[in-house]
mmCIF file of C-alpha atoms in Angstrom:
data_model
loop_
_atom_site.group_PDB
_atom_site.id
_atom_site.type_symbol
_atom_site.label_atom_id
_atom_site.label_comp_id
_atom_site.label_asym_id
_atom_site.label_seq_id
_atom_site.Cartn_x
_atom_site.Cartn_y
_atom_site.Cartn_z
ATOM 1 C CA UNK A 1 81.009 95.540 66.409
ATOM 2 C CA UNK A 2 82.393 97.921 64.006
ATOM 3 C CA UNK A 3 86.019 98.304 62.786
ATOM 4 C CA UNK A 4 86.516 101.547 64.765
ATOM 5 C CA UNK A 5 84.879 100.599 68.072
ATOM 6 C CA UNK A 6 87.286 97.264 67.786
ATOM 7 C CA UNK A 7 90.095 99.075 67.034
ATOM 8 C CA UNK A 8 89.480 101.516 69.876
ATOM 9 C CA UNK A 9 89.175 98.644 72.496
ATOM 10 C CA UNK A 10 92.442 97.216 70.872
ATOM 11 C CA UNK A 11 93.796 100.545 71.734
ATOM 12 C CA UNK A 12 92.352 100.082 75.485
ATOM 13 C CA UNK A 13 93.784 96.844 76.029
ATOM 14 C CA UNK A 14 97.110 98.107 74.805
ATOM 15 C CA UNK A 15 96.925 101.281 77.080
ATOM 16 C CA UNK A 16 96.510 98.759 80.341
ATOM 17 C CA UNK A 17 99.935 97.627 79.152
ATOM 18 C CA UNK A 18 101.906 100.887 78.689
ATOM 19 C CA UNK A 19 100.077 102.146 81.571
ATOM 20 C CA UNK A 20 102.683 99.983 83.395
ATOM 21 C CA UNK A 21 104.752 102.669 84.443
ATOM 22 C CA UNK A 22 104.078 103.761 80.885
ATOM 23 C CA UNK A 23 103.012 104.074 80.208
ATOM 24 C CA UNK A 24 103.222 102.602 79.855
ATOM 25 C CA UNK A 25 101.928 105.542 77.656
ATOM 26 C CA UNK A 26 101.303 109.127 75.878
ATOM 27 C CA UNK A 27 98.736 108.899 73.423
ATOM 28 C CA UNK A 28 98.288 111.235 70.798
ATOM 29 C CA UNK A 29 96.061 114.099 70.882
ATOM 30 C CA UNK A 30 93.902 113.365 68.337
ATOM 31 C CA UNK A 31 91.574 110.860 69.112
ATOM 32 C CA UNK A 32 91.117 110.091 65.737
ATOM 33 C CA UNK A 33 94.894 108.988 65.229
ATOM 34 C CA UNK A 34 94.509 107.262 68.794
ATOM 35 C CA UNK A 35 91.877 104.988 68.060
ATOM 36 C CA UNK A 36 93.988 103.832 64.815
ATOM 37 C CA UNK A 37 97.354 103.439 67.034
ATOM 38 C CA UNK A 38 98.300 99.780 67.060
ATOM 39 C CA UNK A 39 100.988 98.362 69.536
ATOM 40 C CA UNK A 40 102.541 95.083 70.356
ATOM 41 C CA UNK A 41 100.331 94.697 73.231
ATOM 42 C CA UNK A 42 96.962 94.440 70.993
ATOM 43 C CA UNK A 43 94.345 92.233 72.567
ATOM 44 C CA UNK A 44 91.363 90.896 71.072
ATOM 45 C CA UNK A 45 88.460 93.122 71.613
ATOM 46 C CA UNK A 46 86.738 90.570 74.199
ATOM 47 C CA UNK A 47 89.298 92.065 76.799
ATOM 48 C CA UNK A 48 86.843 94.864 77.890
ATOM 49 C CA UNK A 49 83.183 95.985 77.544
ATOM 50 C CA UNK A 50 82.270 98.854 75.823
ATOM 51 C CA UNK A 51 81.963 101.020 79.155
ATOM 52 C CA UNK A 52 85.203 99.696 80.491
ATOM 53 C CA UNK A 53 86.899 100.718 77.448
ATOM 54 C CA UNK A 54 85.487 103.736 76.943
ATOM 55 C CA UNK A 55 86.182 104.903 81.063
ATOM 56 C CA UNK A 56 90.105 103.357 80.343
ATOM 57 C CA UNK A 57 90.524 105.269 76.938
ATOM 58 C CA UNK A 58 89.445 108.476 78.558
ATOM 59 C CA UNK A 59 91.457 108.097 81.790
ATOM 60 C CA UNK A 60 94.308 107.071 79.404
ATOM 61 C CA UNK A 61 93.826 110.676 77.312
ATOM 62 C CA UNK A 62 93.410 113.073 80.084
ATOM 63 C CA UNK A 63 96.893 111.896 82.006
ATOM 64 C CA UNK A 64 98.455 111.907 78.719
ATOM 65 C CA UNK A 65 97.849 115.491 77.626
ATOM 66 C CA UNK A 66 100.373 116.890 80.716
ATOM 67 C CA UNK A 67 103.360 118.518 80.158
ATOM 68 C CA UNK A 68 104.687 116.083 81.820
ATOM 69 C CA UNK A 69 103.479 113.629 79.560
ATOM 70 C CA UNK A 70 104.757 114.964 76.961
ATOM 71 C CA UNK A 71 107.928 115.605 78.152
ATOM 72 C CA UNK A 72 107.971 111.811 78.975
ATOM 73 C CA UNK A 73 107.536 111.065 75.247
ATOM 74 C CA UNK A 74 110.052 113.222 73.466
ATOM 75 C CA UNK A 75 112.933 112.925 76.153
ATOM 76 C CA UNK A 76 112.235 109.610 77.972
ATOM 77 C CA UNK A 77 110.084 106.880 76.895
ATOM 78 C CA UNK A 78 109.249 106.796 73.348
ATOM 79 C CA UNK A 79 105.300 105.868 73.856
ATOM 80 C CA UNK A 80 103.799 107.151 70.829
ATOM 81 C CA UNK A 81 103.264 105.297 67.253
ATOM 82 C CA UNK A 82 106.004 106.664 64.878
ATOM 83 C CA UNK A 83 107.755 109.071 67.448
ATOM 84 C CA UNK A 84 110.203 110.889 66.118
ATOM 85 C CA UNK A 85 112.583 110.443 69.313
ATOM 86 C CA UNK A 86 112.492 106.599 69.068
ATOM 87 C CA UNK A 87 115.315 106.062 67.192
ATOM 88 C CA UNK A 88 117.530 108.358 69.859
ATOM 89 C CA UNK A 89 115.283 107.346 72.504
ATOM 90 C CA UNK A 90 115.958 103.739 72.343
ATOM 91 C CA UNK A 91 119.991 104.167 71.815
ATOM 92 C CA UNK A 92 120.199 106.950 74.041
ATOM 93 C CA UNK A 93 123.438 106.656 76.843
ATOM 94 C CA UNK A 94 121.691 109.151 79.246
ATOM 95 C CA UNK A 95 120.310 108.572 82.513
ATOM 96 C CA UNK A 96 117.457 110.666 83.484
ATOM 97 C CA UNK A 97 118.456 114.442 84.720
ATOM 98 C CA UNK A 98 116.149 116.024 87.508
ATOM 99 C CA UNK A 99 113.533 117.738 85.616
ATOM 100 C CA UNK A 100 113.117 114.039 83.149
ATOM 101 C CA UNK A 101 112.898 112.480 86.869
ATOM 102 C CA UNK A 102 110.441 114.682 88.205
ATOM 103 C CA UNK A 103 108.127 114.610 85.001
ATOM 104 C CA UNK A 104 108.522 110.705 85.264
ATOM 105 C CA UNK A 105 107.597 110.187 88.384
ATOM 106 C CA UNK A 106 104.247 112.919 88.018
ATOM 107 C CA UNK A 107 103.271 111.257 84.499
ATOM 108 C CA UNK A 108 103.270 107.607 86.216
ATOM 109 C CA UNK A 109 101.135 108.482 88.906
ATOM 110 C CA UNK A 110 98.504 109.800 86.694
ATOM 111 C CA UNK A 111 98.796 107.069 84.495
ATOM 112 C CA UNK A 112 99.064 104.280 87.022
ATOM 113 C CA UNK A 113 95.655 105.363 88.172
ATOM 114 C CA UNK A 114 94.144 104.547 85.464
ATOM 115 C CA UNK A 115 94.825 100.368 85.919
ATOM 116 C CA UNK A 116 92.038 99.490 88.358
ATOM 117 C CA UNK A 117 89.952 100.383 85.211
ATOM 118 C CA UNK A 118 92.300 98.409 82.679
ATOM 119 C CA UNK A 119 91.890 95.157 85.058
ATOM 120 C CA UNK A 120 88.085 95.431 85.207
ATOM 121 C CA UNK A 121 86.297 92.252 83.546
ATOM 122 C CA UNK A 122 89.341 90.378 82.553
ATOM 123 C CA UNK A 123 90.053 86.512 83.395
ATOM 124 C CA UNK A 124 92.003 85.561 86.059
ATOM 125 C CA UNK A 125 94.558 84.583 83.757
ATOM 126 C CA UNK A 126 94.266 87.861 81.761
ATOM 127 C CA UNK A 127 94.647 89.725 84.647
ATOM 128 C CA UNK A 128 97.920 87.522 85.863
ATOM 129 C CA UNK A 129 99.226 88.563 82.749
ATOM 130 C CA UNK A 130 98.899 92.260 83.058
ATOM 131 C CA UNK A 131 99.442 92.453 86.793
ATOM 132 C CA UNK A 132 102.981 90.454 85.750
ATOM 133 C CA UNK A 133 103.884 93.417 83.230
ATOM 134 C CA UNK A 134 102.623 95.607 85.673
ATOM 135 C CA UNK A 135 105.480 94.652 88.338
ATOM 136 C CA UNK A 136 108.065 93.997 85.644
ATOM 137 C CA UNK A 137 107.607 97.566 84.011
ATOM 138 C CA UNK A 138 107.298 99.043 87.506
ATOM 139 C CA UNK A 139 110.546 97.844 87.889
ATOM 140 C CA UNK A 140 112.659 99.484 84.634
ATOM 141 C CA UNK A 141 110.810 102.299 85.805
ATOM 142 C CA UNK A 142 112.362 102.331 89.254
ATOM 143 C CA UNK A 143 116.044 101.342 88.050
ATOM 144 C CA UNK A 144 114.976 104.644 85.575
ATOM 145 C CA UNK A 145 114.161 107.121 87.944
ATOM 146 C CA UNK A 146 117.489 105.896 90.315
ATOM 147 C CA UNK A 147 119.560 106.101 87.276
ATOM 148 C CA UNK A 148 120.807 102.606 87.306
ATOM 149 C CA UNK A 149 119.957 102.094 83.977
ATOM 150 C CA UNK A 150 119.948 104.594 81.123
ATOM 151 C CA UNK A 151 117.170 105.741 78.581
ATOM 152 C CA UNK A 152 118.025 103.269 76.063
ATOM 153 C CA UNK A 153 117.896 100.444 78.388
ATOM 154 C CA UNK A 154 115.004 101.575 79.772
ATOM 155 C CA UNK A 155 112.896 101.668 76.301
ATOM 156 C CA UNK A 156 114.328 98.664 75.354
ATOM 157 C CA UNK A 157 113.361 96.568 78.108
ATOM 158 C CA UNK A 158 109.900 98.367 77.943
ATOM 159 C CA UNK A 159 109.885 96.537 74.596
ATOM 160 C CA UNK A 160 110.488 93.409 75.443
ATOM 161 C CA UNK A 161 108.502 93.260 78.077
ATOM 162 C CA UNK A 162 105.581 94.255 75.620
ATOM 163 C CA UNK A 163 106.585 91.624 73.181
ATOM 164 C CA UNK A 164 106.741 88.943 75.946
ATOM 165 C CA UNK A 165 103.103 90.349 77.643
ATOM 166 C CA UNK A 166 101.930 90.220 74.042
ATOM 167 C CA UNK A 167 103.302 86.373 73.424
ATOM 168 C CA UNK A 168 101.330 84.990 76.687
ATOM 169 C CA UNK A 169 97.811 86.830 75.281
ATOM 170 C CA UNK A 170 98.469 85.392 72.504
ATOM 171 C CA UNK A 171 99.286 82.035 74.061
ATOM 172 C CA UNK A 172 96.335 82.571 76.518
ATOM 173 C CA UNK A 173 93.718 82.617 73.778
ATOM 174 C CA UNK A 174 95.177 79.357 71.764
ATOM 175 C CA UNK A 175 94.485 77.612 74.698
ATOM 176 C CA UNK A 176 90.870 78.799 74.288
ATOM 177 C CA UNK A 177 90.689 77.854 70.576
#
């Protein structure tokens, strides 16, 4: 498999994660800089066919090209490699306002449809994994939109959660090895 194509399903694996509520995530525009987007949630390329990967990556572009989704990334969640609103993002005191809220709540649901897809093939296990960060995410997302927590908060829990998803993959294919 080449370097791009395992790069790409890298990139699909991660996706399922931020897709979490993500989003999980907004991916860049350019496919070309999408495909070479790394994040902590990288899974070996054995996560997804070729087909499966290729249906997640596009479902993952097209909800990520909204206003809303944009919106998402430069005032709420900082889901994009080298953002320039991470640093404010993540140390931000703010709780949502109504117009973050409502782009929120429109940018999960098209995002959140894409995770049948993102659990297609996996293990059992695999999919425990993702299904966990799935409800955990879900969650910070919640306490986000009710403004319990604020932005900050929010993007750092949606880190750690990440890290922690990331650490059971990676704990998930020792036990293969």
């Amino acid at each position: 498999m080449g370097y791009l194509m395992k790069n790409i399903l890298k990139f699909c694996s991660i996706g399922i994660v931020l897709l979490g509520g993500c989003a999980t995530n907004v991916a860049p525009n350019n496919p070309v800089q999408l495909a070479k987007t790394p994040s902590p949630m990288t899974a070996p390329a054995t996560d997804h066919s070729g087909s499966v990967a290729k249906r997640l990556n596009d479902c993952i572009i097209r909800g990520n090209q909204s206003a809303d989704a944009l919106l998402v990334d430069s005032q709420v969640i900082a889901v994009t490699r080298n953002n320039p609103h991470a640093k404010a993002l993540f140390s931000s005191p703010d709780k949502l306002n109504d117009q973050q809220a409502v782009a929120l709540k429109n940018y999960l649901a098209e995002a959140n449809s894409c995770r049948p897809i993102a659990l297609e093939g996996l293990s059992p296990a695999k999919k425990a994994v993702y299904e966990d960060f799935f409800k955990k995410i879900d969650g910070v997302y919640a306490d986000l939109i009710a403004r319990k927590i604020t932005i900050g908060v929010a993007n750092q829990e949606r880190q750690l959660l990440m890290q922690d998803a990331h650490m059971k993959k990676l704990a998930l294919q020792s036990k293969k090895n």
